[in-house]
PDB file of C-alpha atoms in Angstrom:
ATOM      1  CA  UNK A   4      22.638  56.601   1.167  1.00 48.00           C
ATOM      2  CA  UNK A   5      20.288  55.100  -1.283  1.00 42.00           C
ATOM      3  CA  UNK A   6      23.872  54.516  -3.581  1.00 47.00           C
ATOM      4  CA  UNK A   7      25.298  52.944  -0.545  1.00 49.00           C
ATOM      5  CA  UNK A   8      22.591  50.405  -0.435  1.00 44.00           C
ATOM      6  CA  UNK A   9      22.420  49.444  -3.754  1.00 50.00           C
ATOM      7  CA  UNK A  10      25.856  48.803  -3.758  1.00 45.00           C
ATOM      8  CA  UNK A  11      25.533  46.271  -0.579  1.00 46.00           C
ATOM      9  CA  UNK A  12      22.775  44.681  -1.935  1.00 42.00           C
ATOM     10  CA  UNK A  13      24.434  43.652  -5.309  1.00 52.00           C
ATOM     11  CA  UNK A  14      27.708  41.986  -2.971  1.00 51.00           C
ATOM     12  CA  UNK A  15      25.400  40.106  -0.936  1.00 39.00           C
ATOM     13  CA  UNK A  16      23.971  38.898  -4.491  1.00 46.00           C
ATOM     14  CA  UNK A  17      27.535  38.027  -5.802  1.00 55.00           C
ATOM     15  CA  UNK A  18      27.911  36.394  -2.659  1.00 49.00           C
ATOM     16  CA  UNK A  19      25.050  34.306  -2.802  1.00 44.00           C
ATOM     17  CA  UNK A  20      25.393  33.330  -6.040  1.00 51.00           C
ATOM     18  CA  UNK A  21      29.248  32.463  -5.604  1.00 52.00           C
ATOM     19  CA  UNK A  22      27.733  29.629  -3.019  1.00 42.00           C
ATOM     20  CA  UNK A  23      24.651  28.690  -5.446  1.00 40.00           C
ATOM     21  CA  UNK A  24      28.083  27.782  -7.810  1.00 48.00           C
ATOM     22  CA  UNK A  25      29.775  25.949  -5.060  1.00 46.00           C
ATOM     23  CA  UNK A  26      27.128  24.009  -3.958  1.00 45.00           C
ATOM     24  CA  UNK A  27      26.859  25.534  -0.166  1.00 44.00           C
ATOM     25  CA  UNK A  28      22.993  26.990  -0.902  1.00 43.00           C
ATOM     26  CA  UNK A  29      20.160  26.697  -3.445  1.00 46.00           C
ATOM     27  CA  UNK A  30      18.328  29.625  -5.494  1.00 49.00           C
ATOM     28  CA  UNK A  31      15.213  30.377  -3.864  1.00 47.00           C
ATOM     29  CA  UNK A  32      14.034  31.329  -7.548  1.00 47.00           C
ATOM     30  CA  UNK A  33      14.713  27.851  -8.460  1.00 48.00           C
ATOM     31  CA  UNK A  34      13.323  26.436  -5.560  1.00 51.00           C
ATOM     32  CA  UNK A  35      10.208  28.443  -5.710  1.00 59.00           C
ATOM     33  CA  UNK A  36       9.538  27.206  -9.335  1.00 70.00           C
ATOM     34  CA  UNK A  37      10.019  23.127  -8.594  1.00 89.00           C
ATOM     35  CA  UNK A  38       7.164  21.259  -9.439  1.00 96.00           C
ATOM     36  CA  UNK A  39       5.893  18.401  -7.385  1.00 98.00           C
ATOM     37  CA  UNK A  40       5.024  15.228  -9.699  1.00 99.00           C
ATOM     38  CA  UNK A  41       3.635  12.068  -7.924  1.00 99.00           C
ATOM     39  CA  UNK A  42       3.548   8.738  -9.770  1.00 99.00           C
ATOM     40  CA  UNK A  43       1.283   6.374  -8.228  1.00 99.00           C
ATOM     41  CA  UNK A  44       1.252   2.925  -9.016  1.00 99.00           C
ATOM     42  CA  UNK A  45      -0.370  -0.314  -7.999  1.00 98.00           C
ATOM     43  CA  UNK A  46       1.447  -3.899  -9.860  1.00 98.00           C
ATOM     44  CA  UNK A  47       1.037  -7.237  -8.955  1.00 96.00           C
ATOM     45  CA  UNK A  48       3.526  -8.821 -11.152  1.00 95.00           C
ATOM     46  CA  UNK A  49       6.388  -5.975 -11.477  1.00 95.00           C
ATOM     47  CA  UNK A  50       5.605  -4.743 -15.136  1.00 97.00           C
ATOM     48  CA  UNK A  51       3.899  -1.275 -14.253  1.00 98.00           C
ATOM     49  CA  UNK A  52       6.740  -0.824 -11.329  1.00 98.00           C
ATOM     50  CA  UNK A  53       9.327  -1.265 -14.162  1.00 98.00           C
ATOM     51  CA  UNK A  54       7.201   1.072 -15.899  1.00 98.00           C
ATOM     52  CA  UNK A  55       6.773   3.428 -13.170  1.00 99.00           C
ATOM     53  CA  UNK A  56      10.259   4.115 -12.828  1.00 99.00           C
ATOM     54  CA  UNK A  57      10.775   4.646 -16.386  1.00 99.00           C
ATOM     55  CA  UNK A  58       8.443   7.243 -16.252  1.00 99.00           C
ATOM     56  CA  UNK A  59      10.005   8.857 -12.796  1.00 99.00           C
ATOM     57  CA  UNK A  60      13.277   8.430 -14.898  1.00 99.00           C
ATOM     58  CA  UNK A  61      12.014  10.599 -17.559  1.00 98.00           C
ATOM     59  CA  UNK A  62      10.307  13.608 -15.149  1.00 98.00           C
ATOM     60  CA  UNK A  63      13.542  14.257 -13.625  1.00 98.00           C
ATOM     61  CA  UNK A  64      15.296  14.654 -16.422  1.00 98.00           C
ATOM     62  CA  UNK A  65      13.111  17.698 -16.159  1.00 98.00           C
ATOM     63  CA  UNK A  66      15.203  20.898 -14.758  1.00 96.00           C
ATOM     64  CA  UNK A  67      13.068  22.358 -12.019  1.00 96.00           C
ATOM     65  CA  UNK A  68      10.632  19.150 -11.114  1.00 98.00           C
ATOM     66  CA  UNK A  69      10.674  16.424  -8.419  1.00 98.00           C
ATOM     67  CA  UNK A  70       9.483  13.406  -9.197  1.00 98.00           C
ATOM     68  CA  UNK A  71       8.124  10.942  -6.619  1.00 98.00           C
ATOM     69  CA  UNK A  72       7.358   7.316  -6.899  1.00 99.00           C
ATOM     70  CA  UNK A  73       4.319   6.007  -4.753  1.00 99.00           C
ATOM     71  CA  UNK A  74       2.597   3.060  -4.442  1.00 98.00           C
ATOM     72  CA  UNK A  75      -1.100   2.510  -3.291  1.00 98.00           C
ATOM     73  CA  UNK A  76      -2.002   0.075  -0.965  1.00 97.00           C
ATOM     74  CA  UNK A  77      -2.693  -3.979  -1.602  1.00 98.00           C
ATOM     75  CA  UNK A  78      -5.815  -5.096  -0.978  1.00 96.00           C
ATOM     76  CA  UNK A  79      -4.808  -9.393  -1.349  1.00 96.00           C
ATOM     77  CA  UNK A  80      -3.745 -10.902   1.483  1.00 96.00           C
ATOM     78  CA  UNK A  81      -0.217 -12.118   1.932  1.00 95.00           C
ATOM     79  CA  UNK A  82      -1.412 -15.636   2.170  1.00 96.00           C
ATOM     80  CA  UNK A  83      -3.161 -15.270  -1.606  1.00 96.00           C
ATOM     81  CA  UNK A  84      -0.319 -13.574  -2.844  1.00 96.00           C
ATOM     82  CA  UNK A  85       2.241 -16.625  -2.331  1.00 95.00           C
ATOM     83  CA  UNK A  86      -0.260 -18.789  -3.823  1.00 95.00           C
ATOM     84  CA  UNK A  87      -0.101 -16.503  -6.862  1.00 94.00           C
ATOM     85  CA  UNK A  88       3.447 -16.383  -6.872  1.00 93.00           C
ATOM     86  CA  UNK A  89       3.605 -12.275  -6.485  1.00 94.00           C
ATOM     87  CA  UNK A  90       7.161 -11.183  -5.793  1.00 93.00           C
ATOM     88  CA  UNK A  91       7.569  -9.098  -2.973  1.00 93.00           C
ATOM     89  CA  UNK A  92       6.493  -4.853  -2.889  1.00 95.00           C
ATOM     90  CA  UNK A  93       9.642  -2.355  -3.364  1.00 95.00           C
ATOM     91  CA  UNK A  94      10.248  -1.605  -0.201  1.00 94.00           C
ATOM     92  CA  UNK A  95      12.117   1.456  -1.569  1.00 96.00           C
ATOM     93  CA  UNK A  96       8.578   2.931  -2.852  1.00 98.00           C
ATOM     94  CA  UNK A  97       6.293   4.002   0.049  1.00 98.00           C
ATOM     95  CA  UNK A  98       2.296   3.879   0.110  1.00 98.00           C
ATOM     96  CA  UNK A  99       0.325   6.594  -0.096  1.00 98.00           C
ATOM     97  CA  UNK A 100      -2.245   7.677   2.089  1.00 98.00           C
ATOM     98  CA  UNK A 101      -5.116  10.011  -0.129  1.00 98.00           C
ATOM     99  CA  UNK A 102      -4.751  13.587   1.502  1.00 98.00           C
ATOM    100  CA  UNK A 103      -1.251  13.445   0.257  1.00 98.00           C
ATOM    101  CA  UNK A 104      -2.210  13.706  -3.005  1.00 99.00           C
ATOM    102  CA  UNK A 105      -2.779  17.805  -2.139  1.00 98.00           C
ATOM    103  CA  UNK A 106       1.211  18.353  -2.027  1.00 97.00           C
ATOM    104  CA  UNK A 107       1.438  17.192  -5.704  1.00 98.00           C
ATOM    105  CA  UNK A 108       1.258  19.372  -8.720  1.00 98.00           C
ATOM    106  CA  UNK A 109       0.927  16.858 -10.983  1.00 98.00           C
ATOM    107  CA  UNK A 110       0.202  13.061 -11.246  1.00 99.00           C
ATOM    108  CA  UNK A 111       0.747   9.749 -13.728  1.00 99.00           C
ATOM    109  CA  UNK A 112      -0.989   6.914 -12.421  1.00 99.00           C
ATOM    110  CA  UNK A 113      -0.043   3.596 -13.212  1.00 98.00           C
ATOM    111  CA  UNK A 114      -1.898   0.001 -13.058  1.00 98.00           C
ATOM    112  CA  UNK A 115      -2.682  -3.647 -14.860  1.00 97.00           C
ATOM    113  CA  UNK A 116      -5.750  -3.681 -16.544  1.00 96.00           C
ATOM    114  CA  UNK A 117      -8.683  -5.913 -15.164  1.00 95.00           C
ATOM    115  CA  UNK A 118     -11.887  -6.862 -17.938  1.00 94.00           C
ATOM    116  CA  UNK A 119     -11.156  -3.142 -19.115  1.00 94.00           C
ATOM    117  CA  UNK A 120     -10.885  -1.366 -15.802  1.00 96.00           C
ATOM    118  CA  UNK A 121      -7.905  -0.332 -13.540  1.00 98.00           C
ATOM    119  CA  UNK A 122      -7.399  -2.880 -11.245  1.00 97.00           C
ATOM    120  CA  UNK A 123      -9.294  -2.839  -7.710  1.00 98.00           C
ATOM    121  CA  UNK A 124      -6.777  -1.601  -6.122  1.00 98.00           C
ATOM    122  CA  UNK A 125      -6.296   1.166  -7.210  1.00 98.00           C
ATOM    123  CA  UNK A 126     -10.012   1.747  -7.752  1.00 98.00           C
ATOM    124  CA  UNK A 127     -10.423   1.115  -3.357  1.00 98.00           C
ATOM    125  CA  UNK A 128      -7.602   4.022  -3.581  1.00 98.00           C
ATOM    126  CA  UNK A 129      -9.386   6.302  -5.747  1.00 98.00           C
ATOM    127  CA  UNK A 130     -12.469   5.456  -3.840  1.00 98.00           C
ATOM    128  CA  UNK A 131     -10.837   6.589  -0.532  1.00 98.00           C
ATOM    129  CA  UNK A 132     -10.337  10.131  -2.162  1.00 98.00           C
ATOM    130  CA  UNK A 133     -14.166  11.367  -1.600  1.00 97.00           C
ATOM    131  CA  UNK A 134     -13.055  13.822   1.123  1.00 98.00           C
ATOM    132  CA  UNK A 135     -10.385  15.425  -1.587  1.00 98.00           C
ATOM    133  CA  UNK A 136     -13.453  15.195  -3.972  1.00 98.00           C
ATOM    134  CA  UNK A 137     -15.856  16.671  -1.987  1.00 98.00           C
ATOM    135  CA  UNK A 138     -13.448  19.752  -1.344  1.00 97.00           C
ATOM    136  CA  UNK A 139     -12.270  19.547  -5.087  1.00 98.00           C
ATOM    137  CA  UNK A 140      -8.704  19.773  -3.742  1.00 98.00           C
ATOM    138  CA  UNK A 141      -6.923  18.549  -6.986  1.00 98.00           C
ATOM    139  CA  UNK A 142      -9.131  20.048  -9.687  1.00 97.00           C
ATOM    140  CA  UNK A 143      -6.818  21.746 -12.290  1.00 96.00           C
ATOM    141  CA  UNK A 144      -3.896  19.391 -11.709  1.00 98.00           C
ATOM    142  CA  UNK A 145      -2.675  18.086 -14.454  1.00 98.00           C
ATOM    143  CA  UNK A 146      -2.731  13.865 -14.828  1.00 99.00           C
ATOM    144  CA  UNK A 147      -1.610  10.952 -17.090  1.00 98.00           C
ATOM    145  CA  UNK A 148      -1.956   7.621 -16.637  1.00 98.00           C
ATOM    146  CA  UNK A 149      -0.171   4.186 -17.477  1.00 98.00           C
ATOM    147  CA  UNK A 150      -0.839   0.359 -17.996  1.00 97.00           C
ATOM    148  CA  UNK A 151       0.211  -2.978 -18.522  1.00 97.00           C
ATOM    149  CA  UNK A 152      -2.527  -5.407 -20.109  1.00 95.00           C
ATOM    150  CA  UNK A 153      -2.093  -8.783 -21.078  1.00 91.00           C
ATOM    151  CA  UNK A 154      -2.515  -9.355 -24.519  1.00 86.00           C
ATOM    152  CA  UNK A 155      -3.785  -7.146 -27.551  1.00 83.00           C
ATOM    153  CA  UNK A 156      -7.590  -6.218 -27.207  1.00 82.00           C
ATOM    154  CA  UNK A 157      -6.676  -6.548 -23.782  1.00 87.00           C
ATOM    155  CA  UNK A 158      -7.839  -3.286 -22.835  1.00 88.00           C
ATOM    156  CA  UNK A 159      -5.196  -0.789 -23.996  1.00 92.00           C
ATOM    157  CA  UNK A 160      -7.357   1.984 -24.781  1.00 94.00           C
ATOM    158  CA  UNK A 161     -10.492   0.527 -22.807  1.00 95.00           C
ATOM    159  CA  UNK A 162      -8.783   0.617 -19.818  1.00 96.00           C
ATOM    160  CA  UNK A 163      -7.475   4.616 -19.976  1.00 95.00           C
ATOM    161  CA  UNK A 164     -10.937   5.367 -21.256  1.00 96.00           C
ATOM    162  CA  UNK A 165     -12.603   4.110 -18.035  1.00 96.00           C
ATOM    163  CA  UNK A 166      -9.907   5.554 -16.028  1.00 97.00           C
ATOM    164  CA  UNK A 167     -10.326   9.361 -17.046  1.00 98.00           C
ATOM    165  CA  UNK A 168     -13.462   9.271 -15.488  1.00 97.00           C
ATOM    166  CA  UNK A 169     -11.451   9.335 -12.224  1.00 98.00           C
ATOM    167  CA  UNK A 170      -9.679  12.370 -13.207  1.00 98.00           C
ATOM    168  CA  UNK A 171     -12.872  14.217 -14.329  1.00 98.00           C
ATOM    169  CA  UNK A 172     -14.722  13.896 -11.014  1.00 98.00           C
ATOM    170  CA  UNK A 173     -11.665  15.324  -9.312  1.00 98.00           C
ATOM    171  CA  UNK A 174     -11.566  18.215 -11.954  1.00 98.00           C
ATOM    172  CA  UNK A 175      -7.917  16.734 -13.044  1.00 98.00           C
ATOM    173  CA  UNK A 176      -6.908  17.820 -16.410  1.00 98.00           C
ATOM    174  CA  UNK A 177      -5.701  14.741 -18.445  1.00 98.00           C
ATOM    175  CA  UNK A 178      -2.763  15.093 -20.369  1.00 98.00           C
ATOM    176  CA  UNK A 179      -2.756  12.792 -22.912  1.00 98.00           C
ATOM    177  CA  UNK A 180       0.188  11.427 -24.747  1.00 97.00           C
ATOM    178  CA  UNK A 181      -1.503  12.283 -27.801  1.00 97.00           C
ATOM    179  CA  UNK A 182       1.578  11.290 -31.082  1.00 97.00           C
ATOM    180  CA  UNK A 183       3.805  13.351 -29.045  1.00 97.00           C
ATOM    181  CA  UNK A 184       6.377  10.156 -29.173  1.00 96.00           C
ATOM    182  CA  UNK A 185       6.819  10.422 -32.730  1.00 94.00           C
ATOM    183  CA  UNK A 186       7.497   7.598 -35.006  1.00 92.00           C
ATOM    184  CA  UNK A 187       7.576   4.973 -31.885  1.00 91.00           C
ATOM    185  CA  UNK A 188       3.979   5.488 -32.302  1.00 92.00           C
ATOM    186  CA  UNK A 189       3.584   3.805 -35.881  1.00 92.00           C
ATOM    187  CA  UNK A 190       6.288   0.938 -34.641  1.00 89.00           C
ATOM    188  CA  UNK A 191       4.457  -1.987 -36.397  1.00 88.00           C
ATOM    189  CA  UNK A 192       7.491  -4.330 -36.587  1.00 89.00           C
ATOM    190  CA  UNK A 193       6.915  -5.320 -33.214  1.00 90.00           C
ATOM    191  CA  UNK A 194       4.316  -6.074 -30.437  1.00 88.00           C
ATOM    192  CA  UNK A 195       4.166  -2.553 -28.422  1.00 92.00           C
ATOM    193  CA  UNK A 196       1.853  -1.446 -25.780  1.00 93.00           C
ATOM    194  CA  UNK A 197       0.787   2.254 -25.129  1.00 94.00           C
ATOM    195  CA  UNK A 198      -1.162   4.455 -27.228  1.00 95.00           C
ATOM    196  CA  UNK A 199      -2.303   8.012 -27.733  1.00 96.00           C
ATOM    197  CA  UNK A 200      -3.897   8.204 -24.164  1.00 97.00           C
ATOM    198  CA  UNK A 201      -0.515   6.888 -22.120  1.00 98.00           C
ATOM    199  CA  UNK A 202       1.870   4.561 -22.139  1.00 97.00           C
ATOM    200  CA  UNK A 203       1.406   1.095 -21.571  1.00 97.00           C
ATOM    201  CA  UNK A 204       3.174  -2.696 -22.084  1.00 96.00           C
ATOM    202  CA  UNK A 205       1.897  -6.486 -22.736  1.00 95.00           C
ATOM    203  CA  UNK A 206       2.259  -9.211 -19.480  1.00 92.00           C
ATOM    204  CA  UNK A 207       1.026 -11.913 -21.394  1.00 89.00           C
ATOM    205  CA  UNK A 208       0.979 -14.673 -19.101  1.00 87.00           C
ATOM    206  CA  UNK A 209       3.591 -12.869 -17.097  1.00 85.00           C
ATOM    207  CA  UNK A 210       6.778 -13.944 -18.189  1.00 88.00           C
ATOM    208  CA  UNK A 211       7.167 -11.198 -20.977  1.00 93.00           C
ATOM    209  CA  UNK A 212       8.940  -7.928 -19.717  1.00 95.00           C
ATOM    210  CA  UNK A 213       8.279  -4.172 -21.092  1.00 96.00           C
ATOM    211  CA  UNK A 214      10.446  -3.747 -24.409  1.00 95.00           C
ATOM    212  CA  UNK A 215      12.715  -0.859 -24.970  1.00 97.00           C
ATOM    213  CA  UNK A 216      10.613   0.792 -26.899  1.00 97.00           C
ATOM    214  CA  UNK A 217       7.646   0.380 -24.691  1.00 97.00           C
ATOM    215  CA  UNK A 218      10.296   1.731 -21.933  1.00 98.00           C
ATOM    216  CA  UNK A 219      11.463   4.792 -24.241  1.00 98.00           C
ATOM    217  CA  UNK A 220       7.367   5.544 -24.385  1.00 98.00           C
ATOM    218  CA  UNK A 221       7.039   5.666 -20.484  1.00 98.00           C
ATOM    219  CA  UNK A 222      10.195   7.735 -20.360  1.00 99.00           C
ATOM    220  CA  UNK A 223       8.509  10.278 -22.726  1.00 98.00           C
ATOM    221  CA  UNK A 224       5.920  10.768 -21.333  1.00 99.00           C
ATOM    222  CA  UNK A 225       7.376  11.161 -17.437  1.00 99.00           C
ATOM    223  CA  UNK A 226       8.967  14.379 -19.398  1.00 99.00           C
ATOM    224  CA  UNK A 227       5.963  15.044 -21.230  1.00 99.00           C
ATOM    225  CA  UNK A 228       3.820  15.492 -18.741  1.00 99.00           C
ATOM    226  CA  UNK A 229       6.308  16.709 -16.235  1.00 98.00           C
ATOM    227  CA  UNK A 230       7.136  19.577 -18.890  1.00 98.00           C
ATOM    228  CA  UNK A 231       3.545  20.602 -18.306  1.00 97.00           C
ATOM    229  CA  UNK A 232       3.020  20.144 -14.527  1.00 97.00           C
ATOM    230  CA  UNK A 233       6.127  22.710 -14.218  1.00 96.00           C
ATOM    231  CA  UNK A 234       4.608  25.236 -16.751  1.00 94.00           C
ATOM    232  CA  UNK A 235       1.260  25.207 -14.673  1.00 94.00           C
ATOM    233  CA  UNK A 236       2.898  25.318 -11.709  1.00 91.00           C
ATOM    234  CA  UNK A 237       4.733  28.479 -12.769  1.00 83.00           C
ATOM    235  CA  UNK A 238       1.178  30.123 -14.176  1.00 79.00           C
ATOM    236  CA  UNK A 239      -1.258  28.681 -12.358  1.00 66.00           C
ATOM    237  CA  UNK A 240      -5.247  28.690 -13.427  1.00 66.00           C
ATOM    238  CA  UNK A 241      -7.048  31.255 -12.322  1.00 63.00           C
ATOM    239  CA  UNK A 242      -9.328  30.430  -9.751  1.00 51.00           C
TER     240      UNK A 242
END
């Protein structure tokens, strides 16, 4: 008896994985394992959305994560946004509301620097999150942030210094680039955003785009921190 089950268990096993290999079903091992990564961005201009996809680029290049690009809401009205000359949102990126932040198991969040700071928006976003705070819902997820500034001493490092203070209330574990790009970090031949605390490009007065190098960066670290998100996910803290 116990031979005769064994034996019906391994065909329904071939069988299964015969349609994994044809496409008809997915491994629930594999789906089980999938990390969640949300990249959340607010740009006015289009630099940290050119960014932000970089970066989504580079997560799913990860085997076993989903990367998701969101964008937080604007706080300018439509009528001050023409007069600035600010193209249009992606309309293929949807907002994000703060208590779906919980379905992620990892972030990057990306945003133009303002005196040294994230920009307001995304600040009145982060602000909104008190009821996740209060509940600590995303402590121990893992987070890296992005930027665009507009000139050297801009804010590069200024502005993801002030910014981890976001993550630390929320009991976020920043992942840092750190010189995990490798010699892109010590490019000196050329004006390049980004440091050891993120990625990150020049505006300038908004006619420069990001480089290729700046672009490789962001694509780094989506895997980078990706990479990690998936390995937490799969051995979680312990609570």
């Amino acid at each position: 008896m116990l031979m005769r089950k064994s034996f019906c268990l391994k065909k329904v096993l071939k069988r299964h994985k015969q349609l994994v290999c044809q496409g008809q079903t997915s491994s629930p091992i594999a789906d089980m394992a999938k990390a969640k990564l949300y990249i959340v961005y607010y740009s006015l201009y289009g630099h940290v959305e050119t960014m932000a996809r970089e970066v989504q680029r580079g997560a799913n290049a990860v085997q076993g994560v989903e990367a998701t690009l969101w964008q937080v809401p604007e706080t300018i009205s439509n009528v001050i946004l023409q007069k600035m000359k600010a193209p249009a949102k992606a309309d293929d990126v949807p907002e994000i509301r703060p208590e779906q932040l919980i379905d992620a198991d990892g972030f990057l969040f990306g945003f133009p620097s303002r005196f040294g700071v994230m920009a307001a928006q995304f600040k009145a976003f982060f602000d909104a999150t008190s009821e996740l705070w209060e509940r600590q819902a995303l402590a121990g997820k893992p987070a890296g942030i992005f930027w665009s500034t507009g000139f050297h001493g801009g804010g590069q490092e200024l502005t993801a210094l002030t910014a981890v203070t976001q993550l630390a209330h929320h009991g976020m574990i920043f992942v840092p680039l750190g010189y995990t790009f490798g010699s892109g970090m010590f490019e000196m031949n050329e004006v390049k955003g980004g440091s050891s605390y993120g990625a990150g490009t020049y505006a300038a007065d908004g006619s420069r785009e990001p480089t290729e190098l700046e672009l490789q960066q962001a694509f780094h670290q989506g895997k980078y921190v990706a990479e990690i998100a998936k390995k937490l996910k799969n051995k979680p803290l312990s609570a």
